[in-house]
Amino acid sequence: MTDLPVLMYHSVGGHVPAALRELCVPPGLLAEQLAALRGAGYALTGLTHALALRDQGVAAAAVTVDDGYTDYVEHALPVLRGVGAASTLYVPTRELGGAPGWLADAGDLRLLGMPEVARLGAEPDVEIGSHAAVHVPLDAQPAARTAREVAESRRVLQDATGQEVRSLAYPHGYHDGRVRMGVHAAGYESACAIGHRVSPAGEDPLAVSRLLVGPDDKPEGLLARVRDAGTPGLSARFKQVARPPWRWTRRAVHSATGRYLT
Ligand SMILES: [Zn+2]
């Protein structure tokens, strides 16, 4: 078992308002970021495959993309294929086919429809994962509703794609013990949070840490983040303390816009 960097992307090449800037990476930069990781010897693949590679001691980085924006097909996939990377796309099933209603101002972001998600699920280099049914923080809902919706979204995606859905990403990254129990009971093998760190060996597979990758992550900087965050040294710990917690950022955006960021 080794540490596993799990990259978290959202929009690639979308035009978004300033508040969402951190969530949008230009296609050219995505290509450079992934090429840097590939050049450093990381196999780039979807979450489920990456977890298996980690268990085998293979140096891998997982590529995950949240929300299911249409630019995944238009901009992200050509880049991913250009560098030979597979990926996991997490979609909120009841939100598909329209604008992302959880964002106050989504710019030109639109969500893929279920037929497109079904087609993507047939591609060998795309893993479809669940981002729950409705894009709300699962820990803020009654446990019964969470359990119902994560099971529903897995069933709906499996019916549409004909593939087993093994992984989920928590909307907004939030989860607690009750949420994880519902996710486990629904049959998921893994679930992604945020965490801002490389997923350490032995981490709970239902609380996989991810690194938010944004437009300011130059390739060499991303490589340093991936390597440094995996080293439990003083500098990594200092950075973790020094970095403004994601929760604060989200609270600030929420209070300013009345909506959550991701
Ligand atoms: Zn999301």
Short mmCIF file of C-alpha atoms and ligand atoms in Angstrom, two decimals:
data_model
loop_
_atom_site.label_atom_id
_atom_site.label_comp_id
_atom_site.label_asym_id
_atom_site.label_seq_id
_atom_site.Cartn_x
_atom_site.Cartn_y
_atom_site.Cartn_z
CA MET A 1 0.00 0.00 0.00
CA THR A 2 1.25 3.42 -0.89
CA ASP A 3 -0.10 6.94 -0.81
CA LEU A 4 -2.48 7.81 -3.63
CA PRO A 5 -2.94 11.30 -5.07
CA VAL A 6 -6.58 11.73 -6.07
CA LEU A 7 -7.04 14.79 -8.27
CA MET A 8 -10.40 16.55 -8.15
CA TYR A 9 -11.53 18.57 -11.15
CA HIS A 10 -14.88 20.18 -12.00
CA SER A 11 -15.12 22.24 -15.18
CA VAL A 12 -12.54 22.11 -17.94
CA GLY A 13 -12.68 25.08 -20.27
CA GLY A 14 -16.00 26.47 -19.03
CA HIS A 15 -16.69 30.19 -18.72
CA VAL A 16 -17.54 30.83 -15.11
CA PRO A 17 -18.05 33.88 -12.85
CA ALA A 18 -15.19 34.94 -10.59
CA ALA A 19 -16.62 33.11 -7.56
CA LEU A 20 -16.24 29.79 -9.37
CA ARG A 21 -12.83 30.51 -10.86
CA GLU A 22 -11.12 27.90 -8.67
CA LEU A 23 -13.32 25.19 -10.19
CA CYS A 24 -12.40 25.75 -13.82
CA VAL A 25 -9.15 24.60 -15.43
CA PRO A 26 -8.30 25.52 -19.05
CA PRO A 27 -7.78 22.47 -21.30
CA GLY A 28 -4.17 23.40 -22.09
CA LEU A 29 -3.28 23.58 -18.42
CA LEU A 30 -5.02 20.26 -17.73
CA ALA A 31 -2.86 18.70 -20.43
CA GLU A 32 0.31 20.13 -18.86
CA GLN A 33 -0.69 19.05 -15.34
CA LEU A 34 -1.41 15.47 -16.40
CA ALA A 35 1.69 15.28 -18.59
CA ALA A 36 3.82 16.31 -15.60
CA LEU A 37 2.35 13.52 -13.47
CA ARG A 38 2.65 11.02 -16.27
CA GLY A 39 6.26 12.09 -16.84
CA ALA A 40 6.95 11.53 -13.13
CA GLY A 41 5.82 7.93 -13.49
CA TYR A 42 2.24 8.03 -12.22
CA ALA A 43 -0.34 5.87 -13.97
CA LEU A 44 -3.37 8.14 -14.49
CA THR A 45 -6.66 6.37 -14.08
CA GLY A 46 -10.13 6.37 -12.54
CA LEU A 47 -10.68 6.06 -8.82
CA THR A 48 -11.62 2.38 -8.57
CA HIS A 49 -8.72 1.28 -10.76
CA ALA A 50 -6.33 3.59 -8.92
CA LEU A 51 -7.30 2.09 -5.56
CA ALA A 52 -6.57 -1.37 -6.97
CA LEU A 53 -3.20 -0.21 -8.33
CA ARG A 54 -2.38 1.29 -4.95
CA ASP A 55 -3.05 -2.08 -3.33
CA GLN A 56 -0.57 -3.60 -5.78
CA GLY A 57 2.06 -1.00 -4.91
CA VAL A 58 1.88 0.67 -8.34
CA ALA A 59 2.46 4.43 -8.48
CA ALA A 60 -0.86 5.81 -9.65
CA ALA A 61 -2.83 9.03 -9.47
CA ALA A 62 -6.61 9.02 -9.72
CA VAL A 63 -8.30 11.56 -11.98
CA THR A 64 -11.78 12.47 -10.75
CA VAL A 65 -14.18 14.99 -12.23
CA ASP A 66 -17.21 16.17 -10.28
CA ASP A 67 -20.70 17.28 -11.32
CA GLY A 68 -20.85 16.15 -14.95
CA TYR A 69 -20.57 19.41 -16.85
CA THR A 70 -20.94 19.21 -20.61
CA ASP A 71 -17.37 20.45 -21.00
CA TYR A 72 -16.19 17.04 -19.74
CA VAL A 73 -17.05 15.66 -23.17
CA GLU A 74 -16.12 18.76 -25.10
CA HIS A 75 -12.81 19.69 -23.44
CA ALA A 76 -11.70 17.22 -20.76
CA LEU A 77 -12.00 13.90 -22.58
CA PRO A 78 -9.87 14.88 -25.59
CA VAL A 79 -7.10 16.02 -23.22
CA LEU A 80 -7.41 12.93 -21.04
CA ARG A 81 -7.20 10.70 -24.07
CA GLY A 82 -4.29 12.67 -25.43
CA VAL A 83 -2.22 11.79 -22.37
CA GLY A 84 -3.65 8.29 -22.01
CA ALA A 85 -5.53 9.01 -18.78
CA ALA A 86 -8.74 7.33 -17.68
CA SER A 87 -11.01 9.12 -15.21
CA THR A 88 -14.02 8.85 -12.94
CA LEU A 89 -16.94 11.20 -13.60
CA TYR A 90 -19.24 11.75 -10.61
CA VAL A 91 -22.77 12.86 -11.49
CA PRO A 92 -25.78 13.85 -9.35
CA THR A 93 -28.54 11.85 -11.02
CA ARG A 94 -31.58 14.04 -10.38
CA GLU A 95 -29.76 17.21 -11.44
CA LEU A 96 -28.66 15.97 -14.87
CA GLY A 97 -29.79 17.62 -18.08
CA GLY A 98 -29.98 21.22 -16.95
CA ALA A 99 -28.14 24.02 -15.23
CA PRO A 100 -26.44 23.23 -11.90
CA GLY A 101 -29.15 24.58 -9.63
CA TRP A 102 -26.96 24.55 -6.53
CA LEU A 103 -24.79 27.35 -7.96
CA ALA A 104 -26.03 30.93 -7.66
CA ASP A 105 -24.45 31.95 -10.97
CA ALA A 106 -23.18 29.04 -13.02
CA GLY A 107 -21.98 31.05 -16.02
CA ASP A 108 -22.21 28.82 -19.06
CA LEU A 109 -21.98 25.58 -17.09
CA ARG A 110 -24.58 22.97 -18.01
CA LEU A 111 -24.89 19.36 -16.93
CA LEU A 112 -24.78 16.36 -19.23
CA GLY A 113 -28.03 14.50 -19.76
CA MET A 114 -28.54 10.90 -18.68
CA PRO A 115 -28.31 9.55 -22.25
CA GLU A 116 -24.84 11.09 -22.60
CA VAL A 117 -23.82 9.71 -19.20
CA ALA A 118 -25.05 6.29 -20.32
CA ARG A 119 -22.92 6.51 -23.48
CA LEU A 120 -19.89 7.58 -21.47
CA GLY A 121 -20.38 4.60 -19.16
CA ALA A 122 -19.74 2.31 -22.12
CA GLU A 123 -16.32 3.85 -22.75
CA PRO A 124 -13.43 1.79 -21.35
CA ASP A 125 -11.60 4.86 -20.08
CA VAL A 126 -14.55 6.45 -18.22
CA GLU A 127 -15.84 5.26 -14.85
CA ILE A 128 -19.23 6.66 -13.93
CA GLY A 129 -19.64 7.34 -10.24
CA SER A 130 -22.47 8.77 -8.19
CA HIS A 131 -22.47 12.33 -6.85
CA ALA A 132 -25.70 11.45 -4.95
CA ALA A 133 -29.14 12.13 -6.43
CA VAL A 134 -29.53 15.77 -5.43
CA HIS A 135 -26.46 17.98 -5.01
CA VAL A 136 -26.87 18.82 -1.31
CA PRO A 137 -24.61 18.18 1.71
CA LEU A 138 -25.59 14.65 2.74
CA ASP A 139 -24.71 15.16 6.40
CA ALA A 140 -27.36 17.87 6.66
CA GLN A 141 -30.19 15.58 5.55
CA PRO A 142 -32.15 13.02 7.58
CA ALA A 143 -30.24 9.71 7.50
CA ALA A 144 -33.18 7.90 5.89
CA ARG A 145 -33.29 10.35 3.00
CA THR A 146 -29.55 10.09 2.45
CA ALA A 147 -29.70 6.30 2.44
CA ARG A 148 -32.61 6.34 -0.02
CA GLU A 149 -30.98 8.80 -2.39
CA VAL A 150 -27.52 7.26 -2.55
CA ALA A 151 -29.14 3.87 -3.24
CA GLU A 152 -31.42 5.44 -5.87
CA SER A 153 -28.60 7.19 -7.67
CA ARG A 154 -26.51 3.99 -7.79
CA ARG A 155 -29.46 2.01 -9.17
CA VAL A 156 -30.33 4.64 -11.77
CA LEU A 157 -26.75 4.87 -13.02
CA GLN A 158 -26.35 1.11 -13.16
CA ASP A 159 -29.59 0.79 -15.12
CA ALA A 160 -28.50 3.52 -17.54
CA THR A 161 -24.92 2.38 -18.09
CA GLY A 162 -25.19 -1.38 -17.61
CA GLN A 163 -22.06 -1.10 -15.45
CA GLU A 164 -21.61 -1.62 -11.74
CA VAL A 165 -21.31 1.72 -9.94
CA ARG A 166 -18.68 1.31 -7.25
CA SER A 167 -17.78 4.82 -6.19
CA LEU A 168 -19.48 7.98 -4.96
CA ALA A 169 -18.29 11.53 -4.35
CA TYR A 170 -19.97 13.39 -1.48
CA PRO A 171 -21.62 16.60 -2.72
CA HIS A 172 -19.71 19.53 -1.20
CA GLY A 173 -17.39 16.92 0.34
CA TYR A 174 -19.43 16.52 3.51
CA HIS A 175 -20.00 13.19 5.23
CA ASP A 176 -20.31 11.73 8.70
CA GLY A 177 -20.71 8.26 10.20
CA ARG A 178 -24.40 8.01 9.30
CA VAL A 179 -23.75 9.08 5.72
CA ARG A 180 -20.91 6.58 5.33
CA MET A 181 -23.14 3.82 6.70
CA GLY A 182 -25.81 4.62 4.10
CA VAL A 183 -23.21 4.67 1.34
CA HIS A 184 -21.81 1.32 2.45
CA ALA A 185 -25.29 -0.21 2.73
CA ALA A 186 -26.09 0.93 -0.83
CA GLY A 187 -23.18 -1.16 -2.10
CA TYR A 188 -20.50 1.43 -2.84
CA GLU A 189 -16.91 0.32 -2.35
CA SER A 190 -15.41 3.79 -2.14
CA ALA A 191 -16.46 7.37 -1.57
CA CYS A 192 -14.51 10.57 -2.10
CA ALA A 193 -14.37 13.57 0.18
CA ILE A 194 -12.11 16.59 -0.26
CA GLY A 195 -9.41 16.62 2.40
CA HIS A 196 -6.71 18.64 0.60
CA ARG A 197 -4.14 15.91 0.94
CA VAL A 198 -2.87 12.84 -0.83
CA SER A 199 -4.90 9.83 0.27
CA PRO A 200 -2.62 8.06 2.74
CA ALA A 201 -2.13 4.31 2.76
CA GLY A 202 -4.76 2.67 4.94
CA GLU A 203 -7.28 5.50 4.63
CA ASP A 204 -10.98 4.62 5.03
CA PRO A 205 -12.17 3.84 1.45
CA LEU A 206 -15.43 5.63 2.27
CA ALA A 207 -13.58 8.86 3.07
CA VAL A 208 -10.95 9.14 0.33
CA SER A 209 -9.03 12.42 0.48
CA ARG A 210 -8.71 14.43 -2.72
CA LEU A 211 -6.69 17.40 -3.91
CA LEU A 212 -8.69 20.21 -5.51
CA VAL A 213 -6.76 21.11 -8.66
CA GLY A 214 -7.38 24.62 -9.96
CA PRO A 215 -6.28 27.13 -12.57
CA ASP A 216 -3.34 28.29 -10.43
CA ASP A 217 -1.78 24.83 -10.22
CA LYS A 218 1.18 25.05 -12.55
CA PRO A 219 2.42 21.58 -13.54
CA GLU A 220 5.57 21.68 -11.42
CA GLY A 221 3.62 23.08 -8.47
CA LEU A 222 1.05 20.32 -8.74
CA LEU A 223 3.79 17.72 -8.87
CA ALA A 224 5.30 19.22 -5.73
CA ARG A 225 1.90 19.19 -4.00
CA VAL A 226 1.39 15.57 -4.94
CA ARG A 227 4.83 14.54 -3.72
CA ASP A 228 5.11 16.79 -0.71
CA ALA A 229 1.63 16.13 0.60
CA GLY A 230 2.47 12.45 0.58
CA THR A 231 5.46 13.01 2.83
CA PRO A 232 4.45 13.39 6.46
CA GLY A 233 7.26 15.86 7.12
CA LEU A 234 7.27 19.18 8.93
CA SER A 235 6.77 21.20 5.77
CA ALA A 236 3.71 19.19 4.70
CA ARG A 237 2.19 19.51 8.14
CA PHE A 238 2.93 23.22 8.18
CA LYS A 239 1.23 23.67 4.82
CA GLN A 240 -1.82 21.79 6.02
CA VAL A 241 -2.08 24.10 9.01
CA ALA A 242 -1.30 27.21 6.99
CA ARG A 243 -3.81 26.49 4.23
CA PRO A 244 -7.18 28.12 4.86
CA PRO A 245 -9.57 25.27 5.57
CA TRP A 246 -11.86 24.47 2.67
CA ARG A 247 -14.81 24.76 4.99
CA TRP A 248 -14.01 28.43 5.62
CA THR A 249 -13.76 29.14 1.93
CA ARG A 250 -17.10 27.48 1.36
CA ARG A 251 -18.70 29.35 4.24
CA ALA A 252 -17.45 32.65 2.83
CA VAL A 253 -18.85 31.84 -0.60
CA HIS A 254 -22.07 30.60 0.93
CA SER A 255 -22.58 33.75 2.95
CA ALA A 256 -21.80 35.93 -0.07
CA THR A 257 -23.93 34.10 -2.61
CA GLY A 258 -26.38 32.02 -0.60
CA ARG A 259 -25.11 28.96 -2.44
CA TYR A 260 -22.44 26.38 -2.00
CA LEU A 261 -19.42 26.29 -4.23
CA THR A 262 -19.04 22.71 -5.38
ZN ZN B 1 -20.22 18.72 -6.82
#
